[in-house]
XYZ file of C-alpha atoms in Angstrom:
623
model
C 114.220 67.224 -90.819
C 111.365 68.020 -92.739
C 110.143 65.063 -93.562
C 110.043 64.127 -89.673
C 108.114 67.551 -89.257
C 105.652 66.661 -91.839
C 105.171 63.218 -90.650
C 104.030 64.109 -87.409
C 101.753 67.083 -88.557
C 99.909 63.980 -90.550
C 96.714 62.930 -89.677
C 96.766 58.925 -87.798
C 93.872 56.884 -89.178
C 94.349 54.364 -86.290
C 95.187 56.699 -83.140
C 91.993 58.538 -84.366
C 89.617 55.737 -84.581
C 91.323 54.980 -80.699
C 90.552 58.918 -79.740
C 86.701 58.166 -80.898
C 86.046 55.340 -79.191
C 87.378 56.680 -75.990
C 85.363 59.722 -76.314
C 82.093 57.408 -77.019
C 82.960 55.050 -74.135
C 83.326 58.174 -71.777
C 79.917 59.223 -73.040
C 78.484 56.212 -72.715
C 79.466 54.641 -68.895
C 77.605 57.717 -67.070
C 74.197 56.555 -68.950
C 75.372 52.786 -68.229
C 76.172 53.597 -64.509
C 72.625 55.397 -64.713
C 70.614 52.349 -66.297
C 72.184 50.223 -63.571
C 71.316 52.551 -60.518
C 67.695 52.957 -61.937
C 66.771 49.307 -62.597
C 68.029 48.744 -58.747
C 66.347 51.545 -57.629
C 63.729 49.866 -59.420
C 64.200 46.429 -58.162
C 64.168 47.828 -54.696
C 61.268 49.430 -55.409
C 59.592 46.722 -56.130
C 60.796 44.255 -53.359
C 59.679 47.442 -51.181
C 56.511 47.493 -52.115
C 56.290 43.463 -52.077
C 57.354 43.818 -48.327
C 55.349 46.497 -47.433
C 52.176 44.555 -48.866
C 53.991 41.530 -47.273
C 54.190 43.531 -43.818
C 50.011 44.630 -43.968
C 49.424 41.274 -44.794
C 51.393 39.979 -42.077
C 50.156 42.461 -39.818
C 46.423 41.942 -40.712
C 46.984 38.070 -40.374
C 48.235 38.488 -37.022
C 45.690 40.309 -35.757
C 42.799 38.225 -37.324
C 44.244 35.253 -35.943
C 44.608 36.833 -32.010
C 40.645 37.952 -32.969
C 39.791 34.266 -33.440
C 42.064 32.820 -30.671
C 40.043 34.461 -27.823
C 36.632 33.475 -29.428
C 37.797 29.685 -28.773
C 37.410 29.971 -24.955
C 34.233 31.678 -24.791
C 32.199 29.600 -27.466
C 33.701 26.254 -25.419
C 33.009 27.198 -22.315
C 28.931 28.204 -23.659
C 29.094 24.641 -25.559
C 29.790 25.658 -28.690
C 32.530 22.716 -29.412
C 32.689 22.857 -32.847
C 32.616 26.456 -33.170
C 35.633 26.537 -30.977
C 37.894 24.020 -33.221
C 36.420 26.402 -35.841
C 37.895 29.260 -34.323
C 41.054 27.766 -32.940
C 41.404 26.265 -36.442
C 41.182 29.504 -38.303
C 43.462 31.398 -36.080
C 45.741 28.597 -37.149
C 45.324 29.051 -41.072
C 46.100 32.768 -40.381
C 49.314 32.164 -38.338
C 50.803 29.485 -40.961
C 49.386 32.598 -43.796
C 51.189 35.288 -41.755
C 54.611 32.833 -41.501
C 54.431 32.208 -45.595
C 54.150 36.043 -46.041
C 57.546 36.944 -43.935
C 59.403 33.583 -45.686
C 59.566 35.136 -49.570
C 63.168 36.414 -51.142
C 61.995 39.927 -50.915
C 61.302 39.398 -47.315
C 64.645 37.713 -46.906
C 66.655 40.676 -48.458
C 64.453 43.621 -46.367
C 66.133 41.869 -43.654
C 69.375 42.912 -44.623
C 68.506 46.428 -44.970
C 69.707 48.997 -42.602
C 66.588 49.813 -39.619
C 64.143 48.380 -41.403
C 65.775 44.836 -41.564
C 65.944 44.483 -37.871
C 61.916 45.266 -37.728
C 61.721 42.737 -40.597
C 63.084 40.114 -38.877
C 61.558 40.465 -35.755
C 58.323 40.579 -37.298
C 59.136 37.096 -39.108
C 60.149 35.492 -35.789
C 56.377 36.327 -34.415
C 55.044 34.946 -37.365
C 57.098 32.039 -36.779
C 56.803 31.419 -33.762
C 52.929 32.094 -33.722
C 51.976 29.908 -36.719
C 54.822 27.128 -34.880
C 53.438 27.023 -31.538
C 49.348 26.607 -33.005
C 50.509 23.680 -35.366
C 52.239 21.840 -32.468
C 49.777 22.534 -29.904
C 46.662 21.081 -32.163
C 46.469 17.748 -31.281
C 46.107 18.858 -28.020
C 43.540 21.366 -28.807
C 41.661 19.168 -30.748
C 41.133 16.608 -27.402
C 40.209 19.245 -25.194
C 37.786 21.126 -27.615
C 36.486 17.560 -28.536
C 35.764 16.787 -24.974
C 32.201 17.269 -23.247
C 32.504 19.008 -20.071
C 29.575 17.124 -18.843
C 30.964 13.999 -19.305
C 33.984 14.843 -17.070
C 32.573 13.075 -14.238
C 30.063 10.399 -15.367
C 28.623 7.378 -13.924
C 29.169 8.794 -10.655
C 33.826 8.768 -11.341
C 36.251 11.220 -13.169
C 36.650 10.456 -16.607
C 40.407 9.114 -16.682
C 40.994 8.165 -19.834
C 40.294 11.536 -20.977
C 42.310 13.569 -18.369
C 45.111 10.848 -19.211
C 45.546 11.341 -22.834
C 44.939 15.508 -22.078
C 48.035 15.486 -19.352
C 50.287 13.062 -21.959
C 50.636 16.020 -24.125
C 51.450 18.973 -21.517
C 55.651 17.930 -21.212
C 55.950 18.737 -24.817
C 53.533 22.010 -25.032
C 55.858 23.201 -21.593
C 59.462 22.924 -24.152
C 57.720 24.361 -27.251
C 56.442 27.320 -24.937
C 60.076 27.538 -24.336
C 62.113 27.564 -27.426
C 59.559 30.237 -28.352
C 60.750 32.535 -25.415
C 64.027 31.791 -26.194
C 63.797 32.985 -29.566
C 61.792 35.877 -28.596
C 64.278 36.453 -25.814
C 67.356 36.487 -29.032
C 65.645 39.595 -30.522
C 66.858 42.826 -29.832
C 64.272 45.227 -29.335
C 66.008 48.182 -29.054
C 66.209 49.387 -32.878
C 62.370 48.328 -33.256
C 59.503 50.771 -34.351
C 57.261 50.717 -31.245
C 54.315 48.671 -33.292
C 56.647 45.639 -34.027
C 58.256 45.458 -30.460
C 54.757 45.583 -28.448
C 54.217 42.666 -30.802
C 57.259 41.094 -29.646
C 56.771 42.256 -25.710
C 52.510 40.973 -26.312
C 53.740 37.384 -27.138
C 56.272 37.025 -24.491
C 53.581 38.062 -22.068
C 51.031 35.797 -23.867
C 54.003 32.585 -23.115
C 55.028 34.252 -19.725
C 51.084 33.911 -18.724
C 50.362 30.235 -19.936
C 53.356 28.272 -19.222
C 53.343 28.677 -15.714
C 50.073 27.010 -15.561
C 51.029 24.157 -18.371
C 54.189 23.486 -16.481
C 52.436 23.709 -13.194
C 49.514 20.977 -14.749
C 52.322 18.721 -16.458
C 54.033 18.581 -12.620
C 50.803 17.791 -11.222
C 49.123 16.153 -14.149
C 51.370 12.824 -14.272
C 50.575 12.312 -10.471
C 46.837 13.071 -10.609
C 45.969 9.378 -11.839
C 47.935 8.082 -8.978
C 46.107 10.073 -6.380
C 42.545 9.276 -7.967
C 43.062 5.875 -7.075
C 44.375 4.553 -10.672
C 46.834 2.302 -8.589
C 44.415 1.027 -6.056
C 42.315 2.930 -3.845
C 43.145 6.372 -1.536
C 41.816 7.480 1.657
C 41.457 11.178 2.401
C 40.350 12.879 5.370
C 38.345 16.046 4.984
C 37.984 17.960 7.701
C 34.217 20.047 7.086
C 34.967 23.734 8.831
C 32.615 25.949 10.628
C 33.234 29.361 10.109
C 31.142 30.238 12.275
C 34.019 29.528 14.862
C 36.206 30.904 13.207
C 40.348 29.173 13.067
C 43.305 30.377 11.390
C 42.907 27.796 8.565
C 38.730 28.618 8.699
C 37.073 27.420 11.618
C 35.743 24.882 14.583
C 36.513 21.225 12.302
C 33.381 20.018 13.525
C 32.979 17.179 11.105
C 35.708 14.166 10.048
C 34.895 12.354 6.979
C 36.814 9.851 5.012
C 37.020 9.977 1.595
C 37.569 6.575 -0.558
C 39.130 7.189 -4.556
C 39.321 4.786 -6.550
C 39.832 4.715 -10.406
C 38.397 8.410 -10.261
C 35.357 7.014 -8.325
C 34.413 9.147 -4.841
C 33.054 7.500 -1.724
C 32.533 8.509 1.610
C 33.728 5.764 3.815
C 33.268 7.050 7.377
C 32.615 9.968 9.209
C 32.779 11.359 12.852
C 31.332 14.278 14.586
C 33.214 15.986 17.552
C 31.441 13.959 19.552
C 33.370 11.198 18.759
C 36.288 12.825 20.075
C 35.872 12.703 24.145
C 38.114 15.411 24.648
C 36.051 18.269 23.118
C 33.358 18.512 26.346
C 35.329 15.843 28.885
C 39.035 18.719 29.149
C 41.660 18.529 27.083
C 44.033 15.823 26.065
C 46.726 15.017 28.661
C 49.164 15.554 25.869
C 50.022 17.344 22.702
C 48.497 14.732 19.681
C 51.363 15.292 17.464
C 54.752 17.060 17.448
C 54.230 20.753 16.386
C 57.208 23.108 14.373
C 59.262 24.635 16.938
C 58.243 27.271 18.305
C 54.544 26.914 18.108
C 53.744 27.512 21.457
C 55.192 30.132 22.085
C 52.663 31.995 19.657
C 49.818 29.485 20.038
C 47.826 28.491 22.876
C 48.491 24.478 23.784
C 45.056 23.857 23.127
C 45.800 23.799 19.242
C 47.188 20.476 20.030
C 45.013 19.213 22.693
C 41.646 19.941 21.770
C 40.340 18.284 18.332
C 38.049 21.697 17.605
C 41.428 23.351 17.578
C 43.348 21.865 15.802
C 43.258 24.308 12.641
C 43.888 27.104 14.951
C 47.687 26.273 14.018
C 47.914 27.645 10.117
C 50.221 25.080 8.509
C 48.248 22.444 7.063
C 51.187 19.642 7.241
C 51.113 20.416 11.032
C 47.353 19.914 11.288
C 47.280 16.918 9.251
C 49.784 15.357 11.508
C 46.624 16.152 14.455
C 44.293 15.222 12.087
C 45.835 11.838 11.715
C 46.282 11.645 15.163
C 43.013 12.403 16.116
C 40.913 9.950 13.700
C 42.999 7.214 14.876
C 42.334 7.803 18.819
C 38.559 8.223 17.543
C 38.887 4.375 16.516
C 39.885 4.882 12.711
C 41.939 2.034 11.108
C 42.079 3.203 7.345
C 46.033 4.055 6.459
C 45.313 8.099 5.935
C 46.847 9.009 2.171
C 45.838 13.160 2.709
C 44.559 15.402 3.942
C 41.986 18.136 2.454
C 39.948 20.559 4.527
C 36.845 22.469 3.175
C 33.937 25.235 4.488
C 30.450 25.674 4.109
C 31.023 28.863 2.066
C 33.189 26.554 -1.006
C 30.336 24.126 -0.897
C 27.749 26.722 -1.846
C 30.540 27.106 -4.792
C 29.776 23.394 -5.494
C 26.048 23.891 -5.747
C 26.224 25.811 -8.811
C 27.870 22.804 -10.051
C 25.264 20.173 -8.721
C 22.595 22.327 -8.307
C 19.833 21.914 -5.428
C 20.565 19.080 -3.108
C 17.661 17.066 -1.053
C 19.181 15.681 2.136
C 17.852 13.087 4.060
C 15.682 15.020 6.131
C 13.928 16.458 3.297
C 16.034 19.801 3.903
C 16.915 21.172 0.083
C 20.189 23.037 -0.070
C 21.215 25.422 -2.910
C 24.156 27.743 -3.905
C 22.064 30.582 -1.804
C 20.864 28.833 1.272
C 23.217 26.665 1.992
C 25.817 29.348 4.338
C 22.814 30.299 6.083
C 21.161 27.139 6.631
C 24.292 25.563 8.007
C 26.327 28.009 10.129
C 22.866 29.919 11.596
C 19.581 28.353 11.163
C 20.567 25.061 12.574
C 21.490 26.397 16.039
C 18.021 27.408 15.577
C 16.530 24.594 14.968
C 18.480 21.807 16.950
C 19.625 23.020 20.035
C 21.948 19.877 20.791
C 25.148 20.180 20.249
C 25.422 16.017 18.779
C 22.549 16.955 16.273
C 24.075 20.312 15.058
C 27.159 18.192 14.438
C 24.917 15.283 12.481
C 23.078 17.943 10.528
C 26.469 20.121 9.451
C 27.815 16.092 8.594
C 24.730 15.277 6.470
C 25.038 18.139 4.536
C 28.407 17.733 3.931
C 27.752 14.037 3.075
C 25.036 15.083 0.513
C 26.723 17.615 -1.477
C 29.382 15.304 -1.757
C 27.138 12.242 -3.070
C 25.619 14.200 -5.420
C 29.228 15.241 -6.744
C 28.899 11.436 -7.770
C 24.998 10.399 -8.376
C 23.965 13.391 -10.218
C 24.593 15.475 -13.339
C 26.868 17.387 -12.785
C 28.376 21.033 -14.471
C 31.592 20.440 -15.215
C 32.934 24.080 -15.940
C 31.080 25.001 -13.114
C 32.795 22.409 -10.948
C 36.071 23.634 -12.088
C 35.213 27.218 -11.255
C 33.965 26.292 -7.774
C 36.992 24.535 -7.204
C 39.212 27.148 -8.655
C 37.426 29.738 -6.579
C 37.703 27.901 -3.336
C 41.283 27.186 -3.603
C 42.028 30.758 -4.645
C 40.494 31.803 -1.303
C 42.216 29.145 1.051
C 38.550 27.330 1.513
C 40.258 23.916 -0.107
C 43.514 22.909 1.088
C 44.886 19.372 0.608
C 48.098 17.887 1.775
C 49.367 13.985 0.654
C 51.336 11.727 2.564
C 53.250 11.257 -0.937
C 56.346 12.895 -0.613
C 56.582 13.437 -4.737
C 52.644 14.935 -4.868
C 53.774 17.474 -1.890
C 56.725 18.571 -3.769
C 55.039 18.945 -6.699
C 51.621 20.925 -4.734
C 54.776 23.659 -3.752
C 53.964 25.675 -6.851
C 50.406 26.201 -5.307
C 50.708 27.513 -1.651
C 47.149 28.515 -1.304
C 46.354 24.680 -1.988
C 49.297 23.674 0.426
C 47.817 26.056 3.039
C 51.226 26.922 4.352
C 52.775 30.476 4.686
C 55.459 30.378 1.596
C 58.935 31.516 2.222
C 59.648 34.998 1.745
C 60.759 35.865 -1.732
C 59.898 32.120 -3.059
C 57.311 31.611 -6.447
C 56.841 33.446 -9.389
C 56.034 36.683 -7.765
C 59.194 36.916 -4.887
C 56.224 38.172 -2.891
C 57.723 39.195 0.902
C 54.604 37.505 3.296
C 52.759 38.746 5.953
C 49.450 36.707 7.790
C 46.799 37.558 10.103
C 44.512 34.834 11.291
C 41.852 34.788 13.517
C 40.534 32.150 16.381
C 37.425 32.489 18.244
C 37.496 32.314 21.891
C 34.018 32.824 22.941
C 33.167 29.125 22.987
C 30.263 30.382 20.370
C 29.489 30.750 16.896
C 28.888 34.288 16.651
C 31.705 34.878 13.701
C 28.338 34.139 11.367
C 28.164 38.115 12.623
C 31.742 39.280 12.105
C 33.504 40.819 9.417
C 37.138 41.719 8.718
C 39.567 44.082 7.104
C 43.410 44.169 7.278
C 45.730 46.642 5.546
C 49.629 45.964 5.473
C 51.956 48.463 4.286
C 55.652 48.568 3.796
C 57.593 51.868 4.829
C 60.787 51.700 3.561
C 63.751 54.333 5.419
C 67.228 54.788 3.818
C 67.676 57.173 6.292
C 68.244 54.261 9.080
C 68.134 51.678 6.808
C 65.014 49.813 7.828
C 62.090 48.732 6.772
C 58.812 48.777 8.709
C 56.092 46.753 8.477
C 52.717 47.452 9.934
C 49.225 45.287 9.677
C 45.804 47.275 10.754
C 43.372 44.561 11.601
C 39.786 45.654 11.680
C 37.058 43.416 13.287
C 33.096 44.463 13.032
C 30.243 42.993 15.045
C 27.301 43.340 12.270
C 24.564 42.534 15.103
C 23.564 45.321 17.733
C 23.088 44.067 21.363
C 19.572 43.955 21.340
C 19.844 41.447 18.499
C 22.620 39.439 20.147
C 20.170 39.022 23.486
C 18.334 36.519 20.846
C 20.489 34.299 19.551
C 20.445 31.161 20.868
C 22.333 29.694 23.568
C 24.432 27.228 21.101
C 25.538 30.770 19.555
C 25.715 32.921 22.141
C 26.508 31.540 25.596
C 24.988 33.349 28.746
C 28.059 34.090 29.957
C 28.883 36.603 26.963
C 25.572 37.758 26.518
C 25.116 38.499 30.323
C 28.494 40.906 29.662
C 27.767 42.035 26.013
C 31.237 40.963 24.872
C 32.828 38.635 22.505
C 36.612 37.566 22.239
C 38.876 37.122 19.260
C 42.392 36.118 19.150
C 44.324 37.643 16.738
C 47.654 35.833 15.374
C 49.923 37.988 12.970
C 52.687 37.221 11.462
C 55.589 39.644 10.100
C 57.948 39.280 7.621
C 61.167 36.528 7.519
C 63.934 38.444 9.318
C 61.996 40.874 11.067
C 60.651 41.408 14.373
C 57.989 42.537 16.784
C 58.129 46.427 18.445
C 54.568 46.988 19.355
C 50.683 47.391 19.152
C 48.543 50.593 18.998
C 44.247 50.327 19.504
C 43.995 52.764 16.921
C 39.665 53.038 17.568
C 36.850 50.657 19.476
C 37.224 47.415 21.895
C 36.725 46.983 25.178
C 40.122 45.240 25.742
C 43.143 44.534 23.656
C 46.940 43.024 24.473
C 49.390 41.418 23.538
C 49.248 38.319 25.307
C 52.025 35.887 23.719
C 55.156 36.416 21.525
C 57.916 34.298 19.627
C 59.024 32.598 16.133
C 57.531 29.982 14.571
C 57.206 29.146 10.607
C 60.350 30.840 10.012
C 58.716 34.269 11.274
C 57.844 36.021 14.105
C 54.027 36.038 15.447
C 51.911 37.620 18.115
C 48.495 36.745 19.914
C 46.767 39.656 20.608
C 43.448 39.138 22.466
C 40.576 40.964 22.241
C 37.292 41.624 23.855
C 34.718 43.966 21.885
C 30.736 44.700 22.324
C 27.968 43.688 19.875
C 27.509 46.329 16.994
C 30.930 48.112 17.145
C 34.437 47.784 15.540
C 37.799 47.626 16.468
C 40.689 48.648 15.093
C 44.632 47.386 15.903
C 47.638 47.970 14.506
C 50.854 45.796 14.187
C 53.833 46.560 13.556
C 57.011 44.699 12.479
C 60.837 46.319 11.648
C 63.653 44.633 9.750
C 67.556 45.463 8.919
C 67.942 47.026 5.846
C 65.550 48.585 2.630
C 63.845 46.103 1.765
C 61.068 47.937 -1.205
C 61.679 45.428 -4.333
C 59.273 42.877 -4.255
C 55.238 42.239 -3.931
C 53.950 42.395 -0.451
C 51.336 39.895 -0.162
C 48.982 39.068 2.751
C 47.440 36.054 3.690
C 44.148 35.962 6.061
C 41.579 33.943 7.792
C 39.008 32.805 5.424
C 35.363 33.661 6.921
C 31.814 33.545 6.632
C 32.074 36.926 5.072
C 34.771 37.662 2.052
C 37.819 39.178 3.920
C 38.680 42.892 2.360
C 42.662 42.759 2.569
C 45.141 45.280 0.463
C 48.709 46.215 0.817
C 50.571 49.370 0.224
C 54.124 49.768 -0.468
C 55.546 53.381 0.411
C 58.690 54.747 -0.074
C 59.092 56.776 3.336
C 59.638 56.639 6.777
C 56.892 54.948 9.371
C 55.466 58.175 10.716
């Protein structure tokens, strides 16, 4: 017993050495644990500071490369060429730099970090997508950069080739604008710092602005050589209006002129005055020249389709081609008719800045600031014959037109004058092609139609007012107009009204008016001091007429007709005012239901003077 006793008092070499290197190991895992938390701490440390100089440097690229994107435009359109590839080229090297700084490990594993990695990895989709959609696009941007806008239409035709190998390339630019969007659209923006989502939102906007117009040139693009004649030659019929008599499309189409294409090359083939059409001074035509949409006359006078001069009184352009059509071939035309384009004294001033001054054959020069005046008021002036107002308005329709094809011409300023004209309804075309009409539906203001409610990029809901002169004169060289729509919405009956003030001003007083000459002015209406104007408006799909106040002015105003036609209802209202005085009306229109979520859009009469027209939306009651 006390042996045992004594052995187990003894000291254990072996369970001691065990006891030791226990109590070192204990020691020595908190330090171990330590070392490993500090050299990741470290290691973050470092890959956070690599990404935050990453980030700057992505940041900085960014913005350098949006800095040199919108000097491209402006040094190409002063004719700086090279200085735009320049540009477009460096905002490309700082894109791809910007994409290489977001596509590093430490990049990769800030991703994966909590907040900051979704902010991470939206930034590197930008960067991306940026850096992507500059490397894909430059073959394209090198063509159009490398073309001379002066040389666009040389030797008196379009340059084809050139628009040919531009409109090649816009199918493929329209997808890579989308699979951008898309990936922009798989990024959750919600858990973003405000800087890097406005980055996000700024290039969606940037692809929501341009595709519309690639996709939109792509449609139209890969038709455009066939109707410039690259298939054999096209004849188009421009109607030349006089807005001095003013029509719902513009005014009086006093002149008729065909138009040959071919291979890009422009020729005028024929033309007729309204003296070739016997009905303008021997009554009307004993019958309607074409079928109209149903419902036309119950809105429109029957003269719209009885009388050449009024023909664009009726604002659908397919409708008035049809007349037009109809019209060239009573007045002995033969040529097969492949469109129709109309087109105002007012746009072709916009085409002098591209041509500059224009000698017609009577020794007559016509520039950008003459050329309203000479032709819808001096030339009553000068030529008080009907038949050689009509040849002079012709000739200097003809010689703006030649010189589009004989002389040098500014090609940016060509586009603009086009652009300009179309934006304000002056240039309307429609094409016997089925497939170019279907593809012109993206541009209603070129189709000179009134869209569908609710239909393009905007959902806009429509109204129109249009004017017609029914003085027998050309005294609209002396009016001016102003229309206001508004939209009152009313949960409290559920309905929406709809209301159109339509302002007309006489600029001239009566003693002025007592000059003008006969051609003008008849005696009739300067023997009473009075003018007329019929007003057409037109509300909203779905709704209908209830009435018309004279809010100020006239002499007389009412509603003479009333129906549906275009898909909408309408109203003449005629109207009687003296020289030097304004009137005011207002229309209104009511439709079932609230009806306060999309654009409301207005379309009017484009005159001699720039139309002021605005829209309000409000959310209350009509008062």
């Amino acid at each position: 017993m006390t042996h045992a006793l004594e052995t187990d008092a003894m000291p254990h070499p072996r369970r001691d050495r065990r006891d030791r290197r226990a109590r070192r190991t204990r020691r020595r895992w908190p330090w171990i644990i330590l070392a490993v938390v500090v050299v990741l701490i470290a290691a973050l440390v470092v890959i956070g500071v690599q990404v935050v100089r990453h980030a700057f440097a992505t940041r900085d690229d960014l913005q350098q490369a949006k800095a040199q994107l919108s000097l491209v435009g402006d040094r190409y359109q002063s004719g700086d060429r090279s200085g735009a590839q320049h540009a477009y080229d460096q905002a490309r090297a700082l894109a791809g730099s910007a994409r290489d700084e977001t596509s590093g490990v430490s990049w990769t594993i800030g991703t994966a970090a909590p907040a900051l990695g979704a902010n991470l990895a939206a930034v590197r989709t930008v960067a991306d997508q940026t850096a992507g959609l500059l490397d894909d696009a430059a073959p394209l941007a090198g063509r159009i950069l490398a073309m001379d806008p002066d040389q666009l239409v040389h030797d008196g035709a379009l340059d084809m080739d050139g628009l040919e190998t531009i409109i090649d390339d816009l199918p493929a630019l329209d997808t890579r604008l989308s699979d951008a969007r898309d990936e922009l659209d798989a990024i959750d923006t919600d858990p973003l710092i405000s800087q890097v989502g406005d980055g996000v939102g700024e290039l969606r906007d940037q692809i929501d602005g341009l595709q519309p117009t690639v996709r939109q040139a792509a449609s139209l693009g890969s038709l455009l050589p066939g109707v410039l004649g690259a298939d054999g030659p096209k004849n188009y019929l421009l109607l030349f209006q006089n807005n001095a008599e003013v029509r719902s499309l513009g005014g009086n189409p006093a002149s008729l002129m065909l138009l040959r294409v071919e291979d890009g090359r422009l020729e005028i083939a024929d033309q007729k005055d309204s003296g070739s059409f016997n009905n303008n001074y021997g009554g009307a035509h004993p019958n309607a020249i074409a079928e109209l949409p149903d419902g036309a006359y119950s809105v429109f006078v029957p003269n719209v389709s009885r009388f050449e001069m009024d023909m664009t009184g009726f604002p659908d352009l397919p409708a008035v081609a049809a007349m037009a059509k109809g019209w060239w071939t009573e007045a002995g035309g033969t040529a097969q008719i492949d469109g129709v384009l109309t087109f105002d004294p007012v746009g072709l001033s916009y085409l002098l800045r591209a041509t500059g001054p224009v000698t017609m054959p009577n020794g007559d020069v016509l520039t950008s600031d003459n050329v309203v005046k000479t032709v819808l008021s001096d030339v009553y002036a000068r030529y008080p014959l009907p038949a050689a107002q009509d040849a002079y308005f012709a000739s200097a329709a003809a010689s703006v037109f030649n010189a589009l094809t004989t002389q040098k011409v500014d090609s940016g300023e060509m586009i603009a004058a086009l652009s300009q004209s179309i934006d304000e309804r002056r240039l309307l075309f429609w094409s016997a092609d089925a497939q170019v009409q279907q593809a012109l539906s993206v541009s209603p203001e070129l189709q000179g139609v009134i869209p569908d409610d609710g239909s393009g990029d905007d959902g806009a809901t429509r109204m129109a007012v249009y004017l017609w002169d029914t003085t027998g004169s050309k005294i609209d060289y002396h009016v001016t107009s102003s229309d206001v729509a508004r939209r009152y919405t009313c949960s409290a009956d559920g309905s929406t009204t709809y209301t159109v003030d339509v302002t007309l001003t006489s600029t001239i007083t009566p003693e002025e008016a007592q000059q003008l000459p006969e051609y003008v002015l008849p005696d009739g209406p300067k023997s009473n001091q009075r003018f007329g104007t019929d007003i057409y408006a037109f509300g909203p799909s779905g709704s209908r007429f209830t009435g018309m106040e004279v809010l100020r002015g006239g002499l007389e105003q009412s509603v003479s007709q009333q129906g549906e036609t275009l898909g909408r209802p309408g109203v003449r209202v005629v109207t009687q005012m003296a020289f030097g005085t304004t009137t005011t009306v207002r229309l209104t229109f009511v439709a079932d239901g609230v009806q306060d979520e999309s654009p409301l859009d207005l379309l009017t009469t484009p005159m001699v003077h720039p139309v002021e027209a605005s829209t309000e939306t409000l959310d209350h009651c009509a008062s």
